[in-house]
Amino acid sequence: MIVNAPGQMHAGFFTELGEPVGDDRKVPTPMEGPPDVAHVVRVAERWGMTILAPANA
């Protein structure tokens, strides 16, 4: 469980990166190819977040 308060940064982050799923869908459309990690990191930074590399990287 994750609790974010205030949640504005997270709402903005997921809204900017995500794609709305229609009400009639049960699951999102699968991704085409690997995620663009550099883009995710840039968006996170815009919203005041820091994404750290895994400890074993």
CSV table of C-alpha atoms in Angstrom, one decimal:
chain,number,residue,atom,x,y,z
A,1,MET,CA,0.0,0.0,0.0
A,2,ILE,CA,1.2,3.5,-0.9
A,3,VAL,CA,-0.2,6.7,0.5
A,4,ASN,CA,0.7,9.9,-1.1
A,5,ALA,CA,-0.3,13.2,0.5
A,6,PRO,CA,-0.5,15.6,-1.2
A,7,GLY,CA,-0.9,13.5,-4.3
A,8,GLN,CA,-0.6,16.3,-6.9
A,9,MET,CA,2.9,15.3,-8.1
A,10,HIS,CA,1.9,11.7,-8.5
A,11,ALA,CA,-1.3,12.5,-10.3
A,12,GLY,CA,0.6,14.8,-12.7
A,13,PHE,CA,3.3,12.2,-13.3
A,14,PHE,CA,0.9,9.4,-14.1
A,15,THR,CA,-1.3,11.6,-16.2
A,16,GLU,CA,1.6,12.9,-18.3
A,17,LEU,CA,3.0,9.4,-18.8
A,18,GLY,CA,-0.2,7.4,-19.0
A,19,GLU,CA,-2.9,6.9,-21.5
A,20,PRO,CA,-6.6,6.8,-20.5
A,21,VAL,CA,-8.3,3.5,-20.6
A,22,GLY,CA,-11.9,3.5,-21.8
A,23,ASP,CA,-14.6,2.5,-19.4
A,24,ASP,CA,-15.3,-0.6,-21.4
A,25,ARG,CA,-11.8,-1.9,-21.0
A,26,LYS,CA,-10.7,-4.3,-18.3
A,27,VAL,CA,-6.9,-4.1,-19.0
A,28,PRO,CA,-4.7,-1.5,-20.8
A,29,THR,CA,-3.4,-2.2,-24.2
A,30,PRO,CA,0.0,-3.9,-24.0
A,31,MET,CA,3.1,-1.8,-24.6
A,32,GLU,CA,4.9,-1.9,-28.0
A,33,GLY,CA,8.6,-2.5,-27.1
A,34,PRO,CA,10.5,-1.6,-24.0
A,35,PRO,CA,9.7,1.5,-21.9
A,36,ASP,CA,11.6,4.7,-22.6
A,37,VAL,CA,13.3,4.9,-19.2
A,38,ALA,CA,15.0,8.2,-20.0
A,39,HIS,CA,11.6,9.8,-20.8
A,40,VAL,CA,10.1,8.4,-17.5
A,41,VAL,CA,13.1,9.9,-15.6
A,42,ARG,CA,12.7,13.3,-17.3
A,43,VAL,CA,8.9,13.4,-16.5
A,44,ALA,CA,9.6,12.4,-12.9
A,45,GLU,CA,12.1,15.2,-12.5
A,46,ARG,CA,9.6,17.7,-13.9
A,47,TRP,CA,7.2,16.6,-11.1
A,48,GLY,CA,9.8,16.8,-8.4
A,49,MET,CA,10.6,13.1,-8.1
A,50,THR,CA,14.0,11.3,-8.2
A,51,ILE,CA,14.1,7.8,-9.7
A,52,LEU,CA,17.2,5.9,-8.4
A,53,ALA,CA,18.9,3.1,-10.3
A,54,PRO,CA,18.6,-0.3,-8.7
A,55,ALA,CA,21.2,-1.1,-6.1
A,56,ASN,CA,22.6,-3.9,-8.1
A,57,ALA,CA,23.0,-1.8,-11.3
